[in-house]
PDB file of C-alpha atoms in Angstrom:
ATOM      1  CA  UNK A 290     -14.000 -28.318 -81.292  1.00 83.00           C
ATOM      2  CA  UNK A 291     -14.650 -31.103 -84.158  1.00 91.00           C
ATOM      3  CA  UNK A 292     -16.507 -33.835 -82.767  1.00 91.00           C
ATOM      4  CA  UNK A 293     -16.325 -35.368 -85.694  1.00 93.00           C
ATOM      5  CA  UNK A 294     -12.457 -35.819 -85.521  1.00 94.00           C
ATOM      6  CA  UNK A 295     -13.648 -37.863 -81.607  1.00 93.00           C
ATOM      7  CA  UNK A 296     -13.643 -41.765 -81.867  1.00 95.00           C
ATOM      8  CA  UNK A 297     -16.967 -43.355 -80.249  1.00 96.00           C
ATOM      9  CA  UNK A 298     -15.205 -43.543 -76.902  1.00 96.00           C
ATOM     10  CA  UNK A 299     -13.925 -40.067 -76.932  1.00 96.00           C
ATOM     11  CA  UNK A 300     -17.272 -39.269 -77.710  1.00 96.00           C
ATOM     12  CA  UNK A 301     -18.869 -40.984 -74.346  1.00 96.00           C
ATOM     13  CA  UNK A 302     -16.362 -39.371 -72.373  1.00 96.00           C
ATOM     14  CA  UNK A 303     -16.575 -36.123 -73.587  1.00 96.00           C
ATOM     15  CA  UNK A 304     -20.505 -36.437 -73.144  1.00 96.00           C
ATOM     16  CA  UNK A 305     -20.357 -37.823 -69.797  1.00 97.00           C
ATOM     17  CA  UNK A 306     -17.972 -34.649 -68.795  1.00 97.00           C
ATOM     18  CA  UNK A 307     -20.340 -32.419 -70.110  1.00 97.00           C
ATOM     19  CA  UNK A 308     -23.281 -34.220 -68.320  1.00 97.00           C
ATOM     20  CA  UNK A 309     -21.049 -33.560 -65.106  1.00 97.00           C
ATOM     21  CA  UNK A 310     -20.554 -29.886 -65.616  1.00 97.00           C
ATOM     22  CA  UNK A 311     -24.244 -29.546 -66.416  1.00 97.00           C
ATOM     23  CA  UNK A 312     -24.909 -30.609 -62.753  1.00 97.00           C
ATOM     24  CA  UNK A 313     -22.381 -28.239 -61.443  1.00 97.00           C
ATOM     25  CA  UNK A 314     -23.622 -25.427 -62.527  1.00 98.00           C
ATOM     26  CA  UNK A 315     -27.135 -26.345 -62.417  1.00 97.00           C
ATOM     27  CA  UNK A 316     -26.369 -27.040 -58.668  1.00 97.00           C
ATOM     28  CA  UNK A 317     -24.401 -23.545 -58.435  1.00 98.00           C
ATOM     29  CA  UNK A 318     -27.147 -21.644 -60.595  1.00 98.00           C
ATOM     30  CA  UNK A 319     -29.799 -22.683 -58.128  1.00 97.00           C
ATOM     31  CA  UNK A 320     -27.777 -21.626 -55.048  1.00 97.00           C
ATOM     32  CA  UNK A 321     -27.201 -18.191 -56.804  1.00 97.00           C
ATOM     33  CA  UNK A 322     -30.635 -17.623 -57.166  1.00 96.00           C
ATOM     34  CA  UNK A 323     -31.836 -18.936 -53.811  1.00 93.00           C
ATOM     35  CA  UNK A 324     -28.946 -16.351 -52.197  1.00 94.00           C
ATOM     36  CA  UNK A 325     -30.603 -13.705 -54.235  1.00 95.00           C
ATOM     37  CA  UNK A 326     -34.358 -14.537 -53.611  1.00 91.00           C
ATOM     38  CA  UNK A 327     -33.332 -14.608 -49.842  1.00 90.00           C
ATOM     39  CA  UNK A 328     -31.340 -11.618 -50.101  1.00 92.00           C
ATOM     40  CA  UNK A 329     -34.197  -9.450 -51.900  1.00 92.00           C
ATOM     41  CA  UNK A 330     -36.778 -10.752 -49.155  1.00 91.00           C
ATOM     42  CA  UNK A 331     -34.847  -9.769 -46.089  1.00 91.00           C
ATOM     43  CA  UNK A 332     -34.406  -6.402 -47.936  1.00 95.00           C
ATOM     44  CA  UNK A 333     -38.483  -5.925 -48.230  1.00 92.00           C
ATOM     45  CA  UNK A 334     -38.927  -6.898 -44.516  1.00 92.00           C
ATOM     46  CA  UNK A 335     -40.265 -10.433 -45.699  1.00 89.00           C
ATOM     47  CA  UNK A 336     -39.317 -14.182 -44.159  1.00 85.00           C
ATOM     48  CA  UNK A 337     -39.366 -17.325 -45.851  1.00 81.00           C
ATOM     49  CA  UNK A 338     -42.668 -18.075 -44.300  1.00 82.00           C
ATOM     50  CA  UNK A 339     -43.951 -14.614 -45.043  1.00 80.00           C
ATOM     51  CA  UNK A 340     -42.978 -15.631 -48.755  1.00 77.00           C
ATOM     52  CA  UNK A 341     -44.046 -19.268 -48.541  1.00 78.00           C
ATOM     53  CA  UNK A 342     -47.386 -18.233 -46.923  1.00 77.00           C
ATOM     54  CA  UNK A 343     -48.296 -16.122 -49.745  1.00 59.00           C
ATOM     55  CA  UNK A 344     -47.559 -18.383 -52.524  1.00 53.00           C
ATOM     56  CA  UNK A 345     -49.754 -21.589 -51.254  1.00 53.00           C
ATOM     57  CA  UNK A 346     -52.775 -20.377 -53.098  1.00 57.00           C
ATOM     58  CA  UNK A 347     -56.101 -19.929 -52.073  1.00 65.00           C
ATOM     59  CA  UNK A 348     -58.628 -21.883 -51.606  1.00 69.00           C
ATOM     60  CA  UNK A 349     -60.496 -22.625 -55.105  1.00 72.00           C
ATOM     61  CA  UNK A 350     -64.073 -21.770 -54.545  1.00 78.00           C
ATOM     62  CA  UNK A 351     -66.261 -24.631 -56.082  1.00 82.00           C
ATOM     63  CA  UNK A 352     -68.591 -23.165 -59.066  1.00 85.00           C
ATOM     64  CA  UNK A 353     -72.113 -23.824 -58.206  1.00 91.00           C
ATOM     65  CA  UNK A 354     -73.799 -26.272 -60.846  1.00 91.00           C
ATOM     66  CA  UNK A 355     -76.526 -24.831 -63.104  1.00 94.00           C
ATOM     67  CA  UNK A 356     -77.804 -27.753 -65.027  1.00 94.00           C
ATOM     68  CA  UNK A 357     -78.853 -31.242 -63.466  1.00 93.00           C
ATOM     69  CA  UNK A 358     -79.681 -34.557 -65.361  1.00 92.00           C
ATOM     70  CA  UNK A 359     -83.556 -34.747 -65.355  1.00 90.00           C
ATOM     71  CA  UNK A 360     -83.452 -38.247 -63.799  1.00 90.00           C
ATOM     72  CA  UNK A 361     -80.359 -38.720 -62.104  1.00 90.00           C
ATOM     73  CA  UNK A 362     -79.946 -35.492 -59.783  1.00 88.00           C
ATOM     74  CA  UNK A 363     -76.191 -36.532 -58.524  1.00 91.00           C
ATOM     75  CA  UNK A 364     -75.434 -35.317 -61.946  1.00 92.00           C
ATOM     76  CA  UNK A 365     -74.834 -31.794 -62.353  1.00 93.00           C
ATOM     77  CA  UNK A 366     -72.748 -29.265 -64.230  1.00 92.00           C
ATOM     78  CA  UNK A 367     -71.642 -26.148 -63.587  1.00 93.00           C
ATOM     79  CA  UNK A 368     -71.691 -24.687 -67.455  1.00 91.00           C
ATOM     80  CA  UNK A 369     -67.924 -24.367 -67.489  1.00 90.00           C
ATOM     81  CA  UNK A 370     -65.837 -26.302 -69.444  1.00 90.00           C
ATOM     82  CA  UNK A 371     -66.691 -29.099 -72.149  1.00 92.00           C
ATOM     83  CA  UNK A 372     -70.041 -30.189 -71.756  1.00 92.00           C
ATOM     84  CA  UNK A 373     -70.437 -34.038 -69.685  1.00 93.00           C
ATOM     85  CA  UNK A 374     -71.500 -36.523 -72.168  1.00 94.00           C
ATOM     86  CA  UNK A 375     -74.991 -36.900 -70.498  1.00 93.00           C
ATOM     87  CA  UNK A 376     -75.078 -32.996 -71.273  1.00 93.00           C
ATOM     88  CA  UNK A 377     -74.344 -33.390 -75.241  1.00 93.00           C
ATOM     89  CA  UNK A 378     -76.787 -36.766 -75.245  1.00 93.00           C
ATOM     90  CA  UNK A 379     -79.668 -34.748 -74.006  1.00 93.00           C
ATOM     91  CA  UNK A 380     -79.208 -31.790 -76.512  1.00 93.00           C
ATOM     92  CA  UNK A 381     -79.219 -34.760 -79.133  1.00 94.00           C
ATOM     93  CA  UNK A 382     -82.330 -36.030 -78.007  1.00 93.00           C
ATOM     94  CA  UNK A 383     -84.052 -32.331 -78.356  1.00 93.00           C
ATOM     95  CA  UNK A 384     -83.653 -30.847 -74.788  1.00 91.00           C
ATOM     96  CA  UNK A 385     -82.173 -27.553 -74.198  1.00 91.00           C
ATOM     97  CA  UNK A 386     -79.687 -26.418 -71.685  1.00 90.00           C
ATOM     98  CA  UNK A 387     -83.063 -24.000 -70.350  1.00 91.00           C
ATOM     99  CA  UNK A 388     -84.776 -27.527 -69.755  1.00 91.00           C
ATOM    100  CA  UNK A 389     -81.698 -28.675 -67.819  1.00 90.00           C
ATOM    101  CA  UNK A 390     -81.275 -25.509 -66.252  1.00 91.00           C
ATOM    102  CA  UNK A 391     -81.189 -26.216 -62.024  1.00 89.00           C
TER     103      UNK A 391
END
């Protein structure tokens, strides 16, 4: 096809026709896949719950803090991720994470 042979109007209509029969088969890809999802479960043994109840996660554990701010306890840390900014202002100042250690 030559789209550059299309007039701007040609062009819109072709686009919205396309946008159209994107949905379609978005809408008919989706149902395929559901079908066969469904179809492979009941095959295991396994319901929708069975599957559903599975895949809501578990419960993230809270990581128990290891360093807390010398003069405001309700600030703690647990080591993981980028250091608070009352960490990296301490370590400035001379502390070490031992001194801050819980």
């Amino acid at each position: 096809m030559d789209l550059q042979a299309l007039s701007f109007v040609e062009l819109k209509d072709f686009l919205a026709q396309v946008q159209v029969e994107i949905g379609q088969r978005e809408k008919a890809e989706k149902a395929e896949a559901k079908s066969k999802i469904l179809e492979l479960a009941k095959a295991h043994g396994l319901s929708l719950d069975d599957l559903l109840k599975q895949t809501e996660g578990k419960a993230k554990k809270s990581v128990e803090a290891k360093y807390r701010h010398p003069a405001d306890a309700s600030q703690t840390w647990s080591g993981r991720g980028r250091k608070p900014l009352w960490v990296q202002e301490l370590l400035d100042q001379g502390k070490t994470l031992e001194e801050l250690a819980i």
